[in-house]
Coordinates of C-alpha atoms and ligand atoms in Angstrom, one line a residue:
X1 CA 161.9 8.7 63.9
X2 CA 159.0 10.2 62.0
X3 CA 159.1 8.1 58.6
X4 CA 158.4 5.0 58.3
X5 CA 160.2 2.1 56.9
X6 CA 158.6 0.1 54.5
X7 CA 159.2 -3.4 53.6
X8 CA 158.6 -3.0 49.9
X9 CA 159.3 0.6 47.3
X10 CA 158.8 0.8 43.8
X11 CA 162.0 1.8 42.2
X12 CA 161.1 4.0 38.8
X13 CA 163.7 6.2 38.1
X14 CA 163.0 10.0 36.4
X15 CA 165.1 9.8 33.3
X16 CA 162.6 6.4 32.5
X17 CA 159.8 9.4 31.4
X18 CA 161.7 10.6 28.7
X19 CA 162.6 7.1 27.2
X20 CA 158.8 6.1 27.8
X21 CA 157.5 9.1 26.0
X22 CA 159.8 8.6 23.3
X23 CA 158.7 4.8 23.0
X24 CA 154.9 5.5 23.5
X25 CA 155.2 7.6 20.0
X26 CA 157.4 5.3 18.4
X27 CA 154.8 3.6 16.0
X28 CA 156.1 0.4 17.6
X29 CA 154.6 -0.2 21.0
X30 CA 154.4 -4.5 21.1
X31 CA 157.3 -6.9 21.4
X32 CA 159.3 -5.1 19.4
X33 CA 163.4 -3.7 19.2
X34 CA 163.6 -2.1 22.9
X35 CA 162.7 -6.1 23.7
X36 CA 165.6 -6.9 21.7
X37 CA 168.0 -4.9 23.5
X38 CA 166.3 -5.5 26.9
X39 CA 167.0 -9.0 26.5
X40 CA 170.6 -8.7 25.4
X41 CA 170.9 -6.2 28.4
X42 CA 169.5 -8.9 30.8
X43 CA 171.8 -12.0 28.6
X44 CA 174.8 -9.9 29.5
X45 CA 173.8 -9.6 33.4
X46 CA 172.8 -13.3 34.0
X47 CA 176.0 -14.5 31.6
X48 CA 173.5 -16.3 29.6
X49 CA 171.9 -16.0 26.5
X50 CA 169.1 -18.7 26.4
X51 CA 166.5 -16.2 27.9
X52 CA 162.9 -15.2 26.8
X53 CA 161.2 -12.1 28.2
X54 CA 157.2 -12.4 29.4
X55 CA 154.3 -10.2 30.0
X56 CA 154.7 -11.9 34.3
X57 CA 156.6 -13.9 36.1
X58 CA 153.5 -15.8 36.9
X59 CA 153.6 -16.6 32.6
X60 CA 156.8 -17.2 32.7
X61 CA 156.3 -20.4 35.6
X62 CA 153.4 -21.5 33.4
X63 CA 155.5 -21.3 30.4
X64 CA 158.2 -23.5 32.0
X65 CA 156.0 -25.7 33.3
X66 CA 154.2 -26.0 29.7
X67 CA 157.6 -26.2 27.6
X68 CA 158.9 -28.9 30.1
X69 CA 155.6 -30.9 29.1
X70 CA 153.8 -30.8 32.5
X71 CA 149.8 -31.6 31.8
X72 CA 146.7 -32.9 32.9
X73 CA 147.0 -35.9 35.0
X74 CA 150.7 -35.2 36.0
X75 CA 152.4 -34.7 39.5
X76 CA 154.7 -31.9 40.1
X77 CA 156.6 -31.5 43.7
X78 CA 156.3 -27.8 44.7
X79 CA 156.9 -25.7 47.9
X80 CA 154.0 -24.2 49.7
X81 CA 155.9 -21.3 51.6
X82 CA 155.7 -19.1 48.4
X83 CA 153.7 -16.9 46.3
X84 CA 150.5 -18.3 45.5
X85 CA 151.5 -17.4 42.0
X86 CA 154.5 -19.6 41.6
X87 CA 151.7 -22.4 42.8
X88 CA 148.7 -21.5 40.4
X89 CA 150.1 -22.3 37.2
X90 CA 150.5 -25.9 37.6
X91 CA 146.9 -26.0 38.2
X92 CA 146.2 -24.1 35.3
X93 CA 148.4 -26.7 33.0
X94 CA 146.2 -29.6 34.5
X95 CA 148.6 -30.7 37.1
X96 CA 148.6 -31.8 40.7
X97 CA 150.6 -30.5 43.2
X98 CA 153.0 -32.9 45.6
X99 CA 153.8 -30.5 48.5
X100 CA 157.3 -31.0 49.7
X101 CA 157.6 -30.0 53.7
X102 CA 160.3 -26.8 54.4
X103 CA 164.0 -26.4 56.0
X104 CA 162.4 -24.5 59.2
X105 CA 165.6 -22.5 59.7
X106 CA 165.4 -21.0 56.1
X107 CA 161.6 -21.9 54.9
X108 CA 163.2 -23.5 52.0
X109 CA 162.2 -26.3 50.3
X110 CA 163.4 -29.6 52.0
X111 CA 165.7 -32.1 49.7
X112 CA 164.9 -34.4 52.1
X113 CA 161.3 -34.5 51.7
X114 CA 161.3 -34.2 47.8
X115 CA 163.0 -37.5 48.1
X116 CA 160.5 -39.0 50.5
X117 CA 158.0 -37.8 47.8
X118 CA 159.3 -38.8 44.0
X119 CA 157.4 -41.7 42.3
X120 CA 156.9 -42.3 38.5
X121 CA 154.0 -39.8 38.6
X122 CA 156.3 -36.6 39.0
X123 CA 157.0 -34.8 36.1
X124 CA 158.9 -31.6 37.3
X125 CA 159.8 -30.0 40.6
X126 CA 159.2 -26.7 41.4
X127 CA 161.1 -24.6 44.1
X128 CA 161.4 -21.0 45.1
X129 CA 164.9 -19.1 46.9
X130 CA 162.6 -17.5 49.4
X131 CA 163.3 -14.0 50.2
X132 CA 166.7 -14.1 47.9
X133 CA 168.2 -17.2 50.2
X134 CA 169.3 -19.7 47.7
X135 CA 167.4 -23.0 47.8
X136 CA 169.6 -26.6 48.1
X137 CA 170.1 -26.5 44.1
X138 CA 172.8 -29.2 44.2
X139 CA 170.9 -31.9 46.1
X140 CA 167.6 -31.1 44.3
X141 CA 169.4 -31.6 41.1
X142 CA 170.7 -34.7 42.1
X143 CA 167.2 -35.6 42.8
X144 CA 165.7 -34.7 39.3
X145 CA 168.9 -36.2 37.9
X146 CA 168.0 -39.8 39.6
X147 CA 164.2 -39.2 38.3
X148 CA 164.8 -37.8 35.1
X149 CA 162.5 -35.4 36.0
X150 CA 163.5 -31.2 34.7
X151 CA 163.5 -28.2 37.3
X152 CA 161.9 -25.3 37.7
X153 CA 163.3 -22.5 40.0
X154 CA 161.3 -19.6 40.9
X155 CA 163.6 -17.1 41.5
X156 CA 161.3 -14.1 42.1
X157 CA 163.0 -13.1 45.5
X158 CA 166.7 -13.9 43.9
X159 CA 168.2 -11.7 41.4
X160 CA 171.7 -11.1 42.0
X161 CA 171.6 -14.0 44.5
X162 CA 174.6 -16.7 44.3
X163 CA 174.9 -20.2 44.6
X164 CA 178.9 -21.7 44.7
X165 CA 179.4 -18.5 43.0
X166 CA 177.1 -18.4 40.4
X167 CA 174.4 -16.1 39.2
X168 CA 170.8 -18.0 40.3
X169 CA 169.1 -18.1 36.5
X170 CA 172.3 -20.4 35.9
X171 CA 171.8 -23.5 37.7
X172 CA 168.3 -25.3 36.2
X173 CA 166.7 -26.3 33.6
X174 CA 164.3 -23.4 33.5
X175 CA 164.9 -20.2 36.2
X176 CA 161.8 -17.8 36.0
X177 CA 162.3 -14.4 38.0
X178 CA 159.0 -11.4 37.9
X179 CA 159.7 -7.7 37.1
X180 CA 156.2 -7.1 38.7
X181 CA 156.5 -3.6 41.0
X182 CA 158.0 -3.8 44.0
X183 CA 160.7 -6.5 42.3
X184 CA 165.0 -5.5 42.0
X185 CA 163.7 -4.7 38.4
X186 CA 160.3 -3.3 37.6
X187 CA 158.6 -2.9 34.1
X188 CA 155.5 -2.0 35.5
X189 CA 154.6 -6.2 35.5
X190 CA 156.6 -8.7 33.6
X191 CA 159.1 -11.5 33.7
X192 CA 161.8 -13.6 32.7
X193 CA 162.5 -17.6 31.8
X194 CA 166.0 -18.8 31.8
X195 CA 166.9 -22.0 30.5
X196 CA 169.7 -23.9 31.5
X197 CA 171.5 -27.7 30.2
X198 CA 172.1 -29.5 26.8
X199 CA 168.7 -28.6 25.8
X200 CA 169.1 -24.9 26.6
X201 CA 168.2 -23.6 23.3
X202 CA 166.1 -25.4 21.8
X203 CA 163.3 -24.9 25.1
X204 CA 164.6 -21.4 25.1
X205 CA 163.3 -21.2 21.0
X206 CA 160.3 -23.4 22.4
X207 CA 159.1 -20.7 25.0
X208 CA 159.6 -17.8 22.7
X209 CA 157.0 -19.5 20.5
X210 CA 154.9 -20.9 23.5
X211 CA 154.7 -16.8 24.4
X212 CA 153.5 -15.7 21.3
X213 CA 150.4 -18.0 19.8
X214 CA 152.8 -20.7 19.0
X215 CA 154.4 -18.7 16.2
X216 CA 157.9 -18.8 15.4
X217 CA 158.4 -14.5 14.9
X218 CA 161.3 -15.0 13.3
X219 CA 160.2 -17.6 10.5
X220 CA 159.8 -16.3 6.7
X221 CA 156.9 -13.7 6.1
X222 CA 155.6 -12.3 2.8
X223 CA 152.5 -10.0 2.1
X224 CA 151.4 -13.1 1.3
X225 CA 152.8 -16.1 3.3
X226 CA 153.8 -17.1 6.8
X227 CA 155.8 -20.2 6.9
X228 CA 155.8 -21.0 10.0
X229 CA 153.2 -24.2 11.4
X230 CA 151.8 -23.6 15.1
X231 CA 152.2 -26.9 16.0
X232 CA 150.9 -26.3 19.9
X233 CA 148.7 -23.6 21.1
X234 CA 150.3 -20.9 22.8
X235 CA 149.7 -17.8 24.4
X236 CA 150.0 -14.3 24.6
X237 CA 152.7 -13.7 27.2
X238 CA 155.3 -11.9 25.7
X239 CA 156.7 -8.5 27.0
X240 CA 155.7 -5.4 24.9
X241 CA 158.1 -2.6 24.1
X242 CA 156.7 0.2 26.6
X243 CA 157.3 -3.0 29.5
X244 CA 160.9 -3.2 27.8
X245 CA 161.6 0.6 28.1
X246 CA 161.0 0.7 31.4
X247 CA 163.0 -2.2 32.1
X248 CA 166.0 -1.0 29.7
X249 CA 166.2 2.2 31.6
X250 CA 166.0 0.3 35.1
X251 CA 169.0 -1.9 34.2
X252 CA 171.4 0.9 34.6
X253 CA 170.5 1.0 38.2
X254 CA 170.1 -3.2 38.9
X255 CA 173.5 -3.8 40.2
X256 CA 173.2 -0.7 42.8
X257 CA 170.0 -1.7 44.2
X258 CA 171.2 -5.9 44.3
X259 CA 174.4 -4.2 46.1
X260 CA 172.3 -2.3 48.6
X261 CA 170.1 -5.2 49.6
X262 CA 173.1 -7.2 50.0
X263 CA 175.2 -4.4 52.0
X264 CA 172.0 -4.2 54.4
X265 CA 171.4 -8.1 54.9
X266 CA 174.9 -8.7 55.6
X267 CA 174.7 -5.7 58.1
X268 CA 171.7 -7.6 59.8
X269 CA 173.6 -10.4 60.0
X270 CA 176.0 -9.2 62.0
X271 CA 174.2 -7.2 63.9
X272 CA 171.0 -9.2 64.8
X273 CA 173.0 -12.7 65.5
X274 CA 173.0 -12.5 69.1
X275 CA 169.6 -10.8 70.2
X276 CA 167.6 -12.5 72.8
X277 CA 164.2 -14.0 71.5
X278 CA 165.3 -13.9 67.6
X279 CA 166.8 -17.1 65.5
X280 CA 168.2 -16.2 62.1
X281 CA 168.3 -17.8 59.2
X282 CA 170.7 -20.6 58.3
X283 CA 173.2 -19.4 56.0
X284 CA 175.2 -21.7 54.3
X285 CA 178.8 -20.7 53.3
X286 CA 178.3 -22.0 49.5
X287 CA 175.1 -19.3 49.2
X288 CA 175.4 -15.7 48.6
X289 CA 171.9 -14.3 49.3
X290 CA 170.3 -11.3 47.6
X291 CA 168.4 -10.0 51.0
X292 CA 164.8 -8.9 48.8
X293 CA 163.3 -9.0 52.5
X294 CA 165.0 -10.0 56.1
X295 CA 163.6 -12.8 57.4
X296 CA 163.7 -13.8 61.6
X297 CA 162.0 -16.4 63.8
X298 CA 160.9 -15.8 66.9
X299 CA 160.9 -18.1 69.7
X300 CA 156.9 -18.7 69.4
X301 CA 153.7 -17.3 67.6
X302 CA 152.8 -15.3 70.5
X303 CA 156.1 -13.6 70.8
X304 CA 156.2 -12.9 67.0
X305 CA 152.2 -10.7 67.8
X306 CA 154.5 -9.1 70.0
X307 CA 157.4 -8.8 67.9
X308 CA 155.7 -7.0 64.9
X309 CA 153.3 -4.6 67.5
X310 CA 156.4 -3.1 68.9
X311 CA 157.8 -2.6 65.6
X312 CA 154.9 -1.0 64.2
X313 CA 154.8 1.3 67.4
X314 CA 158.3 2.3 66.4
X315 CA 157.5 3.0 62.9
X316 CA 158.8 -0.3 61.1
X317 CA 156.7 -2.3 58.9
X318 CA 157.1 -6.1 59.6
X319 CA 154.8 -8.8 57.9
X320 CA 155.0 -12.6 56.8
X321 CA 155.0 -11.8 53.0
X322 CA 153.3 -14.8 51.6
X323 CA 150.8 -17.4 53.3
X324 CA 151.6 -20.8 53.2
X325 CA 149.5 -22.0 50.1
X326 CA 148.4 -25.0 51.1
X327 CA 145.4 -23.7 53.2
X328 CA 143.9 -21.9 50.8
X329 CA 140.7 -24.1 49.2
X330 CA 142.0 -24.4 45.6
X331 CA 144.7 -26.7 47.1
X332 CA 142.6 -28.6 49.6
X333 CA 143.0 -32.0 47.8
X334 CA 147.2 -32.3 48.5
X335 CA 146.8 -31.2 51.9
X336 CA 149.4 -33.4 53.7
X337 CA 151.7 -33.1 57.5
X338 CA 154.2 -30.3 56.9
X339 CA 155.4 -30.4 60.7
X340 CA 158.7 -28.7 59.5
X341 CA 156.4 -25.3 57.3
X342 CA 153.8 -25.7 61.0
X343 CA 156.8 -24.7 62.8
X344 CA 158.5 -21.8 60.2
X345 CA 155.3 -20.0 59.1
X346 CA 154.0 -19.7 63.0
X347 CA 157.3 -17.9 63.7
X348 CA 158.4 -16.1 60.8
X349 CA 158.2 -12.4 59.9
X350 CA 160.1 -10.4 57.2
X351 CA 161.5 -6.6 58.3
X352 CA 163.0 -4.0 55.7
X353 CA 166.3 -4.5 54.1
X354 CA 166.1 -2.9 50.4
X355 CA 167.6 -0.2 48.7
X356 CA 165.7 2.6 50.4
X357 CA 167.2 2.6 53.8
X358 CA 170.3 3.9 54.4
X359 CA 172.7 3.0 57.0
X360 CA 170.7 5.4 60.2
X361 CA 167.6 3.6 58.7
X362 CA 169.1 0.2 59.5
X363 CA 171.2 1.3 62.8
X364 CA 167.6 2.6 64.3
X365 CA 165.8 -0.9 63.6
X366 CA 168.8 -2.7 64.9
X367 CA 168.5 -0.3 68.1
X368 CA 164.8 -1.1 67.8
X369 CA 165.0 -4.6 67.5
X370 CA 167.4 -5.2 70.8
X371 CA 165.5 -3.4 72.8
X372 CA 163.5 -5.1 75.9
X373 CA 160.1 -6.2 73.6
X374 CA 160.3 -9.8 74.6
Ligands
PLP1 C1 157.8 -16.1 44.7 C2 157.0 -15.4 43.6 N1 156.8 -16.1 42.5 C3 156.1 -15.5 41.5 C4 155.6 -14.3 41.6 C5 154.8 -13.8 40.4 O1 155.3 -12.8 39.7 P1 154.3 -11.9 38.8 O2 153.6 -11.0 39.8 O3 155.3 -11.1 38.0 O4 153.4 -12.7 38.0 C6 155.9 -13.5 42.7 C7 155.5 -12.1 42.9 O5 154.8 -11.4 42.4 C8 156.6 -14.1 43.8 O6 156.9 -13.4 44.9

């Protein structure tokens, strides 16, 4: 095989040019109509309207965090087997982090250990559905139930994922996915907040004004006159209307690329479950994952060097996505035993499962995969 099969592609279809080109002239370039109609585009696919449209997805967590009323000298419980982003805005609200120790057969985060963690000082837990495998949501929401404490889902790796049949963005109080570029959806960078509950619209209205100065856009306006009080400081994270063009136009292909990262995980599944050396990932029946990369474990650290060099030789790109966040200096002060995330970050690695491949693609690394490495 000459090519070579990436983990990640940028999806940017042609026709988004001619939309672009026509938006970049428009006289209107900020948060404007084409946000409008993005946003009902993206209400219709989650089934839910209480949605506000940012400038990242990495705004969009700090937003949630902000609107749920996380500040200085509060405690939030997060995952460190993510994204550093979805762990650098609670620093940036004034927070400590809690880390929460992993489900080493999925690198989720463990119910179990949130539990073992709660006190009085935590004010929100944070989670991510790593690599589009849906998180425990039921047990953690029991959890924050107990506590009275709200939830934040980072759902980067999950659009189109499923949990006891439901869309993930439908489940929590807030859901934040990131249409940064190598995302289901791209618009170049951006992101989403869902919001979820009793309370849905009114934190939904909240971010909206949290992402714009504080304002309330919508309130009465004369040449003269703005009625509307800022009565906290907000920022400037909304989404302009050349981010919302790009994403309008990649809606009409979402539900094709979700399907093909599905069709190919599933695939894997099937194929990979019985190959010497390799554990998969656990599964469970109530979870419909949306496959953004494939993760394996291999037996031992040593085995996975060996693992990713004979994939490389054969032209696959493997890697381990995102380093566990808790060794990095900014988070030195929670460092805590995570015997569970020691075991799933030594053996872990991702291989290629998106839209790009086709079905030879995935049949060669299958071939690849099963073939005498160990
Ligand atoms: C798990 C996770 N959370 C958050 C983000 C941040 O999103 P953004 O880059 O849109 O700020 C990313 C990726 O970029 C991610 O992978």
């Amino acid at each position: 095989m000459t090519k070579r099969l990436n983990l990640y592609k940028v999806h940017m279809p042609s026709d988004v040019a001619a939309q672009l080109s026509e938006t970049l002239h428009s006289g209107q370039i900020a948060q404007g109509p084409k946000n409008a109609e993005f946003e009902k585009r993206l209400a219709e696919f989650f089934g839910n309207d209480n949605l506000a449209t940012t400038n990242a997805g990495t705004s969009a967590l700090t937003l949630a965090l902000k609107c749920a009323g996380v500040g200085h000298g509060d405690q939030v419980i997060s995952t460190p087997m993510t994204c550093v982003a979805t762990n650098t805005p609670i620093l940036n609200v004034g927070a400590d982090i809690v880390w929460a120790d992993v489900d080493p057969r999925t690198g989720n985060i463990s119910p179990r250990d949130i539990r073992n963690k709660m006190s009085r000082n935590i004010k929100a837990i944070m989670y991510v559905h790593l690599g589009g495998q849906p998180a425990e949501i039921d047990e953690i929401k029991d959890i924050a139930f107990e506590w009275n404490v709200p939830i934040i889902e980072d759902a980067a790796h999950a659009m189109g994922a499923k949990y006891e049949h439901m869309l993930i963005g439908n489940h929590s109080d807030y859901v934040c996915f990131s249409f940064q570029a190598i995302k289901y959806l791209t618009t170049g960078d951006g992101g989403l907040v869902l919001t979820n509950g009793h309370r849905a619209r009114e934190r939904i209205e909240q971010i909206r004004r949290m992402r714009w100065f504080g304002l309330d856009r919508n309130s009465y306006r004369s040449s003269t006159k703005w009625e509307a009080d800022i009565d906290v400081a907000g920022y400037k994270m909304h989404m302009n209307d050349i981010a919302a063009t790009i994403g309008l136009c990649q809606m009409n292909y979402l539900s094709d690329i979700i399907r093909k990262h599905i069709d190919n995980g599933l695939y894997l599944d099937e194929a990979l479950k019985q190959v010497d050396g390799i554990q998969m990932i656990r599964r469970r029946p109530y979870t419909k994952a949306s496959y953004w990369f494939y993760t394996l474990l291999l037996n031992t650290e040593k085995q996975r060097e060996k693992f990713a060099k004979h994939m490389d030789a054969h032209g696959i790109d493997t890697n381990v996505s995102h380093i566990r966040n808790d060794i990095y200096s900014i988070f030195q002060k929670y460092k805590t035993a995570l015997p569970n995330l020691d075991d799933f970050a030594s053996r872990m690695i991702n291989i290629p499962c998106g839209w790009w491949l086709d079905q030879g693609d995935i049949e060669y690394m299958v071939k690849t995969i099963r073939e005498g490495w160990l």
